Coordinates of C-alpha atoms and ligand atoms in Angstrom, one line a residue:
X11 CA 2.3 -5.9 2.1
X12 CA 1.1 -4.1 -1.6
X13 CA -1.2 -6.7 -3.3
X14 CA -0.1 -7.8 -6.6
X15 CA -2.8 -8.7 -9.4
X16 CA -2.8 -12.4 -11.0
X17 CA -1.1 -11.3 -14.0
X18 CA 1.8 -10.1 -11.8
X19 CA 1.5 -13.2 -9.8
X20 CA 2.4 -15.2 -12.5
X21 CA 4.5 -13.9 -14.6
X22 CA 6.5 -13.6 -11.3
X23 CA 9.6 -15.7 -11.4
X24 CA 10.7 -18.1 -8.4
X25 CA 8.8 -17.5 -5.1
X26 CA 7.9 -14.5 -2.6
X27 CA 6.5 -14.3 0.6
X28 CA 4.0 -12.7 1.8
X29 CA 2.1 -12.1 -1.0
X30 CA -1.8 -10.0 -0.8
X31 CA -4.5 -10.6 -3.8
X32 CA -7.8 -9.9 -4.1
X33 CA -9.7 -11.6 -6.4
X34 CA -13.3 -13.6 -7.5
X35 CA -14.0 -17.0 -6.8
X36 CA -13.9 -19.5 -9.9
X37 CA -14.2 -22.7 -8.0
X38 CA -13.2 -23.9 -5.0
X39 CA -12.6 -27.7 -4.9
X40 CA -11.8 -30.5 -2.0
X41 CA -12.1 -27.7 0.2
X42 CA -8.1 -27.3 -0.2
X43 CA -8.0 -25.7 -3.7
X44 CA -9.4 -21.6 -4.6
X45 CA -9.0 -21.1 -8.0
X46 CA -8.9 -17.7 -8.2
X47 CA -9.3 -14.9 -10.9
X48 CA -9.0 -11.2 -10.7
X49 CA -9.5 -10.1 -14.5
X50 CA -5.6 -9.1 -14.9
X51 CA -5.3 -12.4 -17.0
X52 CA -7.0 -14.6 -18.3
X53 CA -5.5 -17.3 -15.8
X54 CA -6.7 -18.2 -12.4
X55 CA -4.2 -18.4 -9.4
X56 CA -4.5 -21.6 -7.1
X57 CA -5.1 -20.9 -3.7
X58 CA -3.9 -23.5 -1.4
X59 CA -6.4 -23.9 1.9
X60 CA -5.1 -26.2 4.7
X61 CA -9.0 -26.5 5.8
X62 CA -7.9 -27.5 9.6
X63 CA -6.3 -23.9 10.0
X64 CA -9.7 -22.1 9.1
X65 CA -13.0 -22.6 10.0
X66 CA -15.8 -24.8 8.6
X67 CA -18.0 -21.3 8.6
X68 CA -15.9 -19.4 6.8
X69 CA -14.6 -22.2 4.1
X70 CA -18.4 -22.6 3.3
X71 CA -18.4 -18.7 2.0
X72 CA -16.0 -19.7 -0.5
X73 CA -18.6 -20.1 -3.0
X74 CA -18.0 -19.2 -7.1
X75 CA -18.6 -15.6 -7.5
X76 CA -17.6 -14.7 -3.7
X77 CA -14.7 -11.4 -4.0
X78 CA -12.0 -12.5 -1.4
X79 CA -8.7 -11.2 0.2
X80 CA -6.0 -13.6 0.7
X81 CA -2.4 -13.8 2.5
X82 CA 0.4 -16.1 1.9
X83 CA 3.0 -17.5 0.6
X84 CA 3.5 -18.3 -3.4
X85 CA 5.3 -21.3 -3.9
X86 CA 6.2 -23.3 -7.1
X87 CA 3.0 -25.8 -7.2
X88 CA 2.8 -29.0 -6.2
X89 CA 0.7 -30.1 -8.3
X90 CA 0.1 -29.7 -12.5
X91 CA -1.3 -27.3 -14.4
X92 CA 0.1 -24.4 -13.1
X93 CA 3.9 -23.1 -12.5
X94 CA 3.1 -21.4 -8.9
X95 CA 0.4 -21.2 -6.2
X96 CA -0.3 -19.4 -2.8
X97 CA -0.3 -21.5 0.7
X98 CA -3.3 -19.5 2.2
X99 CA -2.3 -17.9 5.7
X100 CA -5.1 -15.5 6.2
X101 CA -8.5 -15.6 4.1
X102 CA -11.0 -12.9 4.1
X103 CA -14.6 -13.0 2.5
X104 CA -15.2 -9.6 1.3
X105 CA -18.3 -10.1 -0.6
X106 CA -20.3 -13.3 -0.1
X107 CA -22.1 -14.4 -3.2
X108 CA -25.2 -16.9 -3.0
X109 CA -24.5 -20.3 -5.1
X110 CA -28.1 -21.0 -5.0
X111 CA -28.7 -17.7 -7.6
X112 CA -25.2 -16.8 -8.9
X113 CA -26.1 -17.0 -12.4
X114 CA -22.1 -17.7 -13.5
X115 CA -21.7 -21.1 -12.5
X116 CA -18.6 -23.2 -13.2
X117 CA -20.3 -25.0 -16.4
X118 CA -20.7 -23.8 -20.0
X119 CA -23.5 -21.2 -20.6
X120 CA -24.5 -20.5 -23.7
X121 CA -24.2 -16.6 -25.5
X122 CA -27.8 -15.9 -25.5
X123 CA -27.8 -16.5 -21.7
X124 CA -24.7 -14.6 -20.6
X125 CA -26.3 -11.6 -22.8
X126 CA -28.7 -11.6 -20.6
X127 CA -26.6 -11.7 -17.6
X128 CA -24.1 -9.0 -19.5
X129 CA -23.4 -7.3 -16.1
X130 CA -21.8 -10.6 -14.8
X131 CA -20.3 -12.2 -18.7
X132 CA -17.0 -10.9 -18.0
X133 CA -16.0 -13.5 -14.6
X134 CA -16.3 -16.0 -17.6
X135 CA -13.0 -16.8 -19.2
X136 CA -14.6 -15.9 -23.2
X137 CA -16.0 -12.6 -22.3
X138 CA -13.3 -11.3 -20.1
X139 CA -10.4 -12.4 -22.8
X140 CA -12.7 -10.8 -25.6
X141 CA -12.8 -7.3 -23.4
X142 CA -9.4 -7.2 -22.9
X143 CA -8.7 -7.3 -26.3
X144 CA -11.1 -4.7 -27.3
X145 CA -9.3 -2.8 -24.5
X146 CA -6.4 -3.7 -25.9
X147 CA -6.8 -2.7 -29.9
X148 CA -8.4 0.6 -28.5
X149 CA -5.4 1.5 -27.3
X150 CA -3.3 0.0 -30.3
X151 CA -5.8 2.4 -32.4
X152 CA -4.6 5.4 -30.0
X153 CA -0.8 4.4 -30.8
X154 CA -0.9 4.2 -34.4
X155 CA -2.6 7.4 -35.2
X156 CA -0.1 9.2 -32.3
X157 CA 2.9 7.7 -33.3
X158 CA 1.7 8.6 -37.5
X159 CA 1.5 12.1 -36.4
X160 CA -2.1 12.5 -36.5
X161 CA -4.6 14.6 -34.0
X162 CA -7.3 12.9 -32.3
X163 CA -10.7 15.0 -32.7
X164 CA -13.6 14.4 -31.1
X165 CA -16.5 15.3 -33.2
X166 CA -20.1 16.0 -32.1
X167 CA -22.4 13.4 -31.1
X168 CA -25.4 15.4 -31.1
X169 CA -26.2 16.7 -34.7
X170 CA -28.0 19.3 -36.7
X171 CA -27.2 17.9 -40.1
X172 CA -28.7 14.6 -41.6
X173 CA -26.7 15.0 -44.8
X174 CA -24.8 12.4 -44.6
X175 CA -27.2 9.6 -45.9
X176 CA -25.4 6.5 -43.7
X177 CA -28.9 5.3 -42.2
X178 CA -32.0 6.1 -40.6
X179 CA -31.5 8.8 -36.9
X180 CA -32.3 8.7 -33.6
X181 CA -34.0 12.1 -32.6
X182 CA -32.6 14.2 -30.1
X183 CA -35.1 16.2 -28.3
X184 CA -36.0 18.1 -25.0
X185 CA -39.8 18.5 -25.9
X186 CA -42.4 17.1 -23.9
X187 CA -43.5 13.9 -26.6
X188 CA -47.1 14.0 -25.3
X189 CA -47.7 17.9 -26.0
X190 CA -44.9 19.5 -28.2
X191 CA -45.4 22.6 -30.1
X192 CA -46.8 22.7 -33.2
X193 CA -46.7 24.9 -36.1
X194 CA -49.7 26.0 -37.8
X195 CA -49.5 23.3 -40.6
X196 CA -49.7 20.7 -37.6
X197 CA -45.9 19.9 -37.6
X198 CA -43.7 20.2 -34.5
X199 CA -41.8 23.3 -34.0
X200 CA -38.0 22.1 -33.6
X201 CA -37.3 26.0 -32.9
X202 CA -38.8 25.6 -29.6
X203 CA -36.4 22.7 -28.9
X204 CA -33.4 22.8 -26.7
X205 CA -30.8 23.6 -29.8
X206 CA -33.8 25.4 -31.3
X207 CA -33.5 22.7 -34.6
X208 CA -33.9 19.5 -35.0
X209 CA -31.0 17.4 -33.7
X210 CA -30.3 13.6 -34.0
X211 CA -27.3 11.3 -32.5
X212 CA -24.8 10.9 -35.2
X213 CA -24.1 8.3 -37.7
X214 CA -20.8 9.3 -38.4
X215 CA -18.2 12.1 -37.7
X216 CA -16.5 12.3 -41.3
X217 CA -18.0 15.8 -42.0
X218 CA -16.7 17.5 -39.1
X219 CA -13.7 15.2 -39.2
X220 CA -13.4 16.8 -42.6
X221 CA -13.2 20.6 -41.5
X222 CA -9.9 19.6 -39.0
X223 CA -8.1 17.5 -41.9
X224 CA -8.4 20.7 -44.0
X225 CA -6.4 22.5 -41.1
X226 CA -4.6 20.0 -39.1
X227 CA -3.8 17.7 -41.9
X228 CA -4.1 14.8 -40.5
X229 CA -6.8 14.1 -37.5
X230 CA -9.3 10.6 -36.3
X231 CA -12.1 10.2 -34.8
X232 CA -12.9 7.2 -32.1
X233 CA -16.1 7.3 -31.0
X234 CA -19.8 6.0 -30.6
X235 CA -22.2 6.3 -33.5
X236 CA -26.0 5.5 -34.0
X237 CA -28.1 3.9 -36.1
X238 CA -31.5 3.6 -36.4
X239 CA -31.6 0.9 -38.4
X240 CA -33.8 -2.1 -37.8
X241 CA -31.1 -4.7 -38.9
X242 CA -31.0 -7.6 -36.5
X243 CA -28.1 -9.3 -38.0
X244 CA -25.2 -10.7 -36.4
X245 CA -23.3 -8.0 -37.4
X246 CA -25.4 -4.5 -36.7
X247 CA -25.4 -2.6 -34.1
X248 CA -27.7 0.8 -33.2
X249 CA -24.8 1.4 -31.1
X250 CA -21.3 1.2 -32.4
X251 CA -17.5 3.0 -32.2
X252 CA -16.2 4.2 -35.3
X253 CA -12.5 4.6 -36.3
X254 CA -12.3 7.2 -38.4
X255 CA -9.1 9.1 -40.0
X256 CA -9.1 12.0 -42.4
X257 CA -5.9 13.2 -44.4
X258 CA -5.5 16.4 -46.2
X259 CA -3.5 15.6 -49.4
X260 CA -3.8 12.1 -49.5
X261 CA -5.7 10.0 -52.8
X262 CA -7.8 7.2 -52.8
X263 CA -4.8 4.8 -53.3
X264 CA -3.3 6.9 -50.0
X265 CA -6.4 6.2 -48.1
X266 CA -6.1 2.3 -48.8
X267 CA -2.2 2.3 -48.2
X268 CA -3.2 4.2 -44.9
X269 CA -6.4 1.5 -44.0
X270 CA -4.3 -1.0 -44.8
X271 CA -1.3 -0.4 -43.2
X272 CA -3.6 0.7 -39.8
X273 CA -5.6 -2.9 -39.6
X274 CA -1.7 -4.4 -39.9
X275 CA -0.7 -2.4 -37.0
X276 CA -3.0 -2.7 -34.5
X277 CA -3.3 -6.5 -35.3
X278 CA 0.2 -7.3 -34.9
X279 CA -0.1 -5.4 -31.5
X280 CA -2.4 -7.6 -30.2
X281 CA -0.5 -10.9 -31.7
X282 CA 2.5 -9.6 -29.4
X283 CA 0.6 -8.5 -26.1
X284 CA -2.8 -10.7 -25.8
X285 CA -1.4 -13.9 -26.7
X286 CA -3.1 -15.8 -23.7
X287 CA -6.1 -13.9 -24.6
X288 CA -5.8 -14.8 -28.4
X289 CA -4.7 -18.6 -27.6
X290 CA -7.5 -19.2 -25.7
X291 CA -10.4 -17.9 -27.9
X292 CA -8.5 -20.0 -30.6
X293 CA -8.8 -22.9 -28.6
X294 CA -12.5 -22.2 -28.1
X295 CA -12.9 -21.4 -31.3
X296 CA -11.4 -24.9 -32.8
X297 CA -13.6 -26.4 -30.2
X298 CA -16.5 -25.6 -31.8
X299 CA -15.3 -26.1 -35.0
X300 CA -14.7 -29.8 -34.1
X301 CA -18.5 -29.6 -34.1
X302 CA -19.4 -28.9 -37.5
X303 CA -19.1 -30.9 -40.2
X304 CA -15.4 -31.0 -42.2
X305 CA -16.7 -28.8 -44.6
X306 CA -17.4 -26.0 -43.0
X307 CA -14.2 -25.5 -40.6
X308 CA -11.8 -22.8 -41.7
X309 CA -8.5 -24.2 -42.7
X310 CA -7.1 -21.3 -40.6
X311 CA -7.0 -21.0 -36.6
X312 CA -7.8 -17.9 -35.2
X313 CA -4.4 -16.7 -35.0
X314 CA -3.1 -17.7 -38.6
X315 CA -5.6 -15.7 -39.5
X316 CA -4.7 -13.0 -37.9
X317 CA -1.3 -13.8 -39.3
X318 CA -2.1 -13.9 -42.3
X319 CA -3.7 -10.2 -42.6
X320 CA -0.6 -8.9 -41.1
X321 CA 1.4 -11.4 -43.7
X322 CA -0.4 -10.1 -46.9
X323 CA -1.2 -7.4 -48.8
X324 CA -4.8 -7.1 -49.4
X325 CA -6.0 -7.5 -53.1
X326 CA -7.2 -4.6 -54.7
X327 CA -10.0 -4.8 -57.6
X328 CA -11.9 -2.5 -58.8
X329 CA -15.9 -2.6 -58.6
X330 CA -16.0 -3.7 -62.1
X331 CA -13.8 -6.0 -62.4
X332 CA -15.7 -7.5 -59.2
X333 CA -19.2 -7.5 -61.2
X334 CA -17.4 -9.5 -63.7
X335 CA -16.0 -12.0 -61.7
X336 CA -20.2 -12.1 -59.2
X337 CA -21.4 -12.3 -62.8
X338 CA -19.7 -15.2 -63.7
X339 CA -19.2 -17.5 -60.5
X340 CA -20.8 -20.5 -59.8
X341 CA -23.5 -19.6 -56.9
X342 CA -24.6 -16.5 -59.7
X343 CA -25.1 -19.1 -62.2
X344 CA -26.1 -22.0 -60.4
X345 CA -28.9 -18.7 -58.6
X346 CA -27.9 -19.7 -55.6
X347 CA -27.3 -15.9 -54.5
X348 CA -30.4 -14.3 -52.8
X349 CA -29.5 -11.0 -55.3
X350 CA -28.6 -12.4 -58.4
X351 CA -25.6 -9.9 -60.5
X352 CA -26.9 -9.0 -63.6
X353 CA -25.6 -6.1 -64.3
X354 CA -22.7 -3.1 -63.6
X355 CA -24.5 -1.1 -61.2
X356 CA -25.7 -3.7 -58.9
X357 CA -25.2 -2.7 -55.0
X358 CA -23.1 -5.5 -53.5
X359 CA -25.0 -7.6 -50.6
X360 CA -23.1 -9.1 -47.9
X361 CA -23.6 -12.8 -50.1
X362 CA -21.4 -11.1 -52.8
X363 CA -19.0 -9.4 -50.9
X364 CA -18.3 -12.3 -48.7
X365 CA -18.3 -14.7 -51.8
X366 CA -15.3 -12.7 -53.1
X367 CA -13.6 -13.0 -50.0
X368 CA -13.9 -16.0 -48.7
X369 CA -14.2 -18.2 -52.2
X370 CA -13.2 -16.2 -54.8
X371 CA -9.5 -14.2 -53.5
X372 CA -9.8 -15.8 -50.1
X373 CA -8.0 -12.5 -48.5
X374 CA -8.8 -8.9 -47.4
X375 CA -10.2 -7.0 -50.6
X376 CA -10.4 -3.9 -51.0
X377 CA -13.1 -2.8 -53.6
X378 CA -12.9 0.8 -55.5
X379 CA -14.4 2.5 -57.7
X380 CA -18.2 2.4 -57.3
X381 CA -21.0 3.6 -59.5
X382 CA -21.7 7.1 -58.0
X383 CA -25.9 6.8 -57.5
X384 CA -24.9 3.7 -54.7
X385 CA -22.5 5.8 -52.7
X386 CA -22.7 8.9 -50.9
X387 CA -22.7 12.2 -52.2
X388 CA -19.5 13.4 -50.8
X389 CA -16.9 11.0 -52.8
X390 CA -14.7 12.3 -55.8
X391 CA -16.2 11.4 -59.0
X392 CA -13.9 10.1 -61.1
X393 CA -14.3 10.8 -65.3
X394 CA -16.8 8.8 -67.2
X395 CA -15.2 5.4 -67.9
X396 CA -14.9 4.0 -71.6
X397 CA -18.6 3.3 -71.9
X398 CA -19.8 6.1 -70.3
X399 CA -20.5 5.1 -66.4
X400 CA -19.9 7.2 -63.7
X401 CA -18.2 6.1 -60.3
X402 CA -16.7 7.5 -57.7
X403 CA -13.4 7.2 -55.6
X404 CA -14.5 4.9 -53.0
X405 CA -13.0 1.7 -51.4
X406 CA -14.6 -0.7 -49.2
X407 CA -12.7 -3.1 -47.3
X408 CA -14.1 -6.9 -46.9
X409 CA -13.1 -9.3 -44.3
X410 CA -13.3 -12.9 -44.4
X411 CA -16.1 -14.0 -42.0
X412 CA -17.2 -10.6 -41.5
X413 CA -17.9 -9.2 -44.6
X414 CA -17.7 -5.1 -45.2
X415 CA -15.5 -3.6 -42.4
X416 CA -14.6 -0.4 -43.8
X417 CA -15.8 2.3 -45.8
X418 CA -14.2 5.5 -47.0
X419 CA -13.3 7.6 -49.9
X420 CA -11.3 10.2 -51.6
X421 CA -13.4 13.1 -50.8
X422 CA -15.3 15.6 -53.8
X423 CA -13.2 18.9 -53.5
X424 CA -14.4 20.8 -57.0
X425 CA -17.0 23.3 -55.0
X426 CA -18.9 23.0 -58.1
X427 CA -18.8 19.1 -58.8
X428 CA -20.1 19.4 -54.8
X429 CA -23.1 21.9 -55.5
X430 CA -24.3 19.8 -58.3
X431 CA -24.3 16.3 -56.8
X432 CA -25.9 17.4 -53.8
X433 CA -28.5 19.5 -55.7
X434 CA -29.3 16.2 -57.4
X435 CA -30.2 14.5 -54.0
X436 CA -31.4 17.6 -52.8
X437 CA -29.6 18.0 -50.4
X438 CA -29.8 21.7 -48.6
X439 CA -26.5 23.8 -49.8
X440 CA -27.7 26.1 -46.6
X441 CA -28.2 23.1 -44.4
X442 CA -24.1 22.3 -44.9
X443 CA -22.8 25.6 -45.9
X444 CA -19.6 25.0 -43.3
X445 CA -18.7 22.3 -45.6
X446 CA -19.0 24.0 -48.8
X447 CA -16.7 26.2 -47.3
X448 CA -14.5 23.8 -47.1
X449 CA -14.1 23.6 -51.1
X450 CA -14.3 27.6 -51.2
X451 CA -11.2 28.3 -49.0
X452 CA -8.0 26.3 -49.8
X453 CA -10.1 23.3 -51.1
X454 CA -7.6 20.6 -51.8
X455 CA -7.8 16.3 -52.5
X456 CA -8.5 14.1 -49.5
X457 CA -9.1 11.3 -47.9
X458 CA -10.6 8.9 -45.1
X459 CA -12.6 6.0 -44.0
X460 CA -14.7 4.6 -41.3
X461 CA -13.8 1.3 -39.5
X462 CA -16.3 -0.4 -37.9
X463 CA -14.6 -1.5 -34.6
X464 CA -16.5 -3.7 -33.7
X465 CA -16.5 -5.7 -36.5
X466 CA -12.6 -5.3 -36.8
X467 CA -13.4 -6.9 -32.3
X468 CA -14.8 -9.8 -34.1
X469 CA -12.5 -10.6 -36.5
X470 CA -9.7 -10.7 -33.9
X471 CA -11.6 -12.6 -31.6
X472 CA -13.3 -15.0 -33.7
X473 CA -16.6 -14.2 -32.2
X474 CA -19.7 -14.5 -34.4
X475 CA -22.4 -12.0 -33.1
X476 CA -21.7 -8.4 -32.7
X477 CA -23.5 -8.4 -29.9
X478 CA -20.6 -10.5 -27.9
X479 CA -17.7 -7.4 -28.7
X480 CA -19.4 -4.9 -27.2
X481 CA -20.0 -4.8 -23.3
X482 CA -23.7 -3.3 -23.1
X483 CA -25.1 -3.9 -26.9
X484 CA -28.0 -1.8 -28.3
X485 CA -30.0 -3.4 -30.7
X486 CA -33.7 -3.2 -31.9
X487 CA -36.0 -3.9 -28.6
X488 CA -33.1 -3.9 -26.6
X489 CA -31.0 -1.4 -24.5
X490 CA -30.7 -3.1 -20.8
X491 CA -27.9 -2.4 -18.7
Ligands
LIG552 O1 -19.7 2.5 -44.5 P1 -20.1 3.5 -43.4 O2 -21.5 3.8 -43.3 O3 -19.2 4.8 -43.7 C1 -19.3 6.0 -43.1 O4 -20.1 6.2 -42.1 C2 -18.3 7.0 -43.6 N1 -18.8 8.3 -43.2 C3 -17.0 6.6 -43.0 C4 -15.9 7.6 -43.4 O5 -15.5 7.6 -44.6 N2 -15.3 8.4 -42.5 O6 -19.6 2.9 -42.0 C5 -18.2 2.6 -41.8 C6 -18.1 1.3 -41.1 C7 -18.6 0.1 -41.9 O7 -17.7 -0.3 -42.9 C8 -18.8 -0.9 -40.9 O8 -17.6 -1.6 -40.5 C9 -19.2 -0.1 -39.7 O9 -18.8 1.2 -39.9 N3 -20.7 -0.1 -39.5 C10 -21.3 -0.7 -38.5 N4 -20.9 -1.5 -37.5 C11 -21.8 -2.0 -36.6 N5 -23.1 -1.7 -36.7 C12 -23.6 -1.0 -37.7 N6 -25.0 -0.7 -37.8 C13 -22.7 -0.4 -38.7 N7 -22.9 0.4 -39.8 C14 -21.6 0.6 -40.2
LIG553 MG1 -20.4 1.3 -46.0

């Protein structure tokens, strides 16, 4: 007898004997009915017990949390809620767990609390359908690049160049903190480290990402990156995975064709294989909703929202016209925005971005064309516009409800352009002299962006703290588990 998971259980048609499942205990009610769960789906399988074959001893080690083995029969069920259920023969506790301290009982917790219990969050039905789906869009993330023909690179994650600018590093050292070496002028000598320079954890693999586009073509990164950032927002992380691609060839207006025809891929993916998942975090979601006042519920479910990326295109405006549409709106004029827009050069804050989204074009924007002294010093600057101002080739995409979830550009490739700019931040030519290579030896246009996936978690499961997407988060003060 081969044991079948719950998933296979179910979507099982008529009945079978001698079924074997191992699973977790949910509940187990009247002493007669196990409702079981094994993490295949996100529904539990009812467990008939006809208490007067088993013993009084054993039936009181069915406790939530226990992991048991059981034998028997499935059956169509007798009674609702469920199309099938197993008549227990045989029962086996293979793990006791103590009801007195297990900290998942059969109630509602709140988020803060099953963060703390993150080891255990996922024998809840919220957390387990949210990790499936992240499972599930990693994997739609691996299809769309394969099946588009591009490479998947893994880039560093220990670095020797800060150049990049994204945020603030974590070190990466070997030398004994209490005693390191020291130069004469009292500083620490990095050439007595392990990589004999100073190394950090990365913020980003576009760079390196860069030198395989301009010889595969067309290559992504998926991987962890770090910031050291002390931003405890809802939507931060110090650790997060990045999605990101890099095309040789391809133009700005490439790059957002690309980003947006990506998002619509892997979200339609997951409309067609997580639908339990997706149905029941909408459920939950309009639950809560239910609590707020009228005003502030969406006048979209979870998955007509998802439906409605994959549905339609995303606008596209440039940064200018965006300052003159901040400029004028209401919550600008009315100051009701923390950073009031006065003028073209502003940096966007989340209040604006997500003002534009959610109010304004009440879609997926994608903004382009940004002054060049608020972006990095990597993206194509394009020619001075009519009055003079300088921007570069660079599109965010904003999300309803999430704000800014990806970032990218068409990269500089005029060597020269290159020195300039990064002589200007002062920037070390010698520190990235790989990359200048880059523009020395068959230098041509390209592209890419970063996707925060996490945030892109979020959005498809309609959770609210980026902490609740990830299994083992890392934020300021914390990194347990
Ligand atoms: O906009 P960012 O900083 O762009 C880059 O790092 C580029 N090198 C990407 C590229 O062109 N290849 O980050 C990209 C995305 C953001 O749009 C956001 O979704 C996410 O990464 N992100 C974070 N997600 C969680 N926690 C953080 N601290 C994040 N910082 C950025
Ligand atoms: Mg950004």
């Amino acid at each position: 007898m081969t044991s079948k998971t719950v998933a296979e259980l179910l979507s099982q048609d008529g009945t079978l004997q001698d079924v074997s499942i191992k699973g977790w205990v949910r509940t187990f009610r009247a002493n007669r009915f196990i409702a079981l769960n094994d993490g295949s789906t996100i529904n539990n399988i009812q467990c008939v017990v006809d208490f007067e074959n088993f013993d009084e001893s054993l039936l009181k080690r069915i406790t939530t949390g226990a992991a048991i083995h059981v034998t028997g029969e499935l059956v169509e069920s007798q009674g609702k809620g469920q199309s099938v259920e197993i008549v227990v023969k045989t029962l086996d506790v293979l793990g006791d767990s103590d009801p007195e301290t297990y900290p998942i009982q059969p109630k509602k917790h709140s988020f803060e609390f099953l963060r703390e219990n993150a080891h255990l969050r996922t024998r809840t039905n919220t957390f387990s359908a949210v990790m499936r789906l992240r499972s599930s869009l990693s994997f739609a993330v691996h299809k769309y690049f394969n099946e588009n023909g591009f490479n998947y690179m893994h880039t560093p994650i220990v670095t020797g160049s800060d150049a990049e600018g994204a945020g603030e590093m974590f070190k990466v050292t070997a030398l004994d903190a209490k005693n390191p070496p020291l130069n004469e002028d009292g500083t620490v000598n990095y050439k007595e480290d392990f990589f004999g320079k100073e190394t950090n954890l990365t913020v980003s693999g576009q760079l390196e990402a860069e030198t395989y586009a301009m010889s595969l073509g067309k290559v992504y990164t998926f991987g962890p990156t770090f910031r050291a950032e002390n931003s405890n927002t809802t939507r931060h992380l110090a650790e997060f995975w990045m999605i990101e691609p890099e095309v040789a060839f391809m133009d700005l207006a490439g790059n957002m064709d690309l980003a947006e025809d990506f998002m619509k891929s892997v979200l339609s993916y997951v409309l067609e294989h997580n639908k339990e998942d997706l149905e029941f975090l909408d459920n939950r979601l309009q639950k809560e909703e239910e609590k707020l006042p009228q005003a502030q519920r969406s006048d979209m479910s979870l998955i007509e929202k998802i439906k409605f990326v994959v549905d339609n295109n995303f606008k596209r405006v440039s940064y200018t016209e965006a300052i003159d549409i901040l400029r004028n709106c209401k919550p600008n004029k009315k100051k009701k925005f923390n950073y009031l827009i006065n003028e073209w050069g502003a940096d966007l804050q989340s209040e604006h971005e997500r003002f534009l989204v959610e109010k304004h074009f009440k879609c997926p924007v994608i903004l382009f064309d940004y002054p060049a002294n608020i972006k990095a010093f990597y993206m194509r600057l394009n020619e001075p516009d009519a009055e003079g101002r300088e921007t570069v080739r660079a599109m965010d995409i904003l999300f309803p409800g999430i704000g800014e979830m990806v970032g990218g550009s068409q990269r500089e490739e005029r060597l020269d352009v290159l020195k300039e700019k990064m002589k200007a931040l002062d920037i070390d030519e010698k520190e990235l002299w790989w990359y200048l290579d880059l523009r020395k030896y068959g230098t041509a246009v390209h592209s890419g962006f970063g996707l925060g996936f996490e945030r892109l978690v979020m959005f498809t499961t309609g959770m609210g703290n980026i902490r609740d997407v990830i299994p083992y988060p890392r934020t300021p003060q914390n990194a347990e588990f």
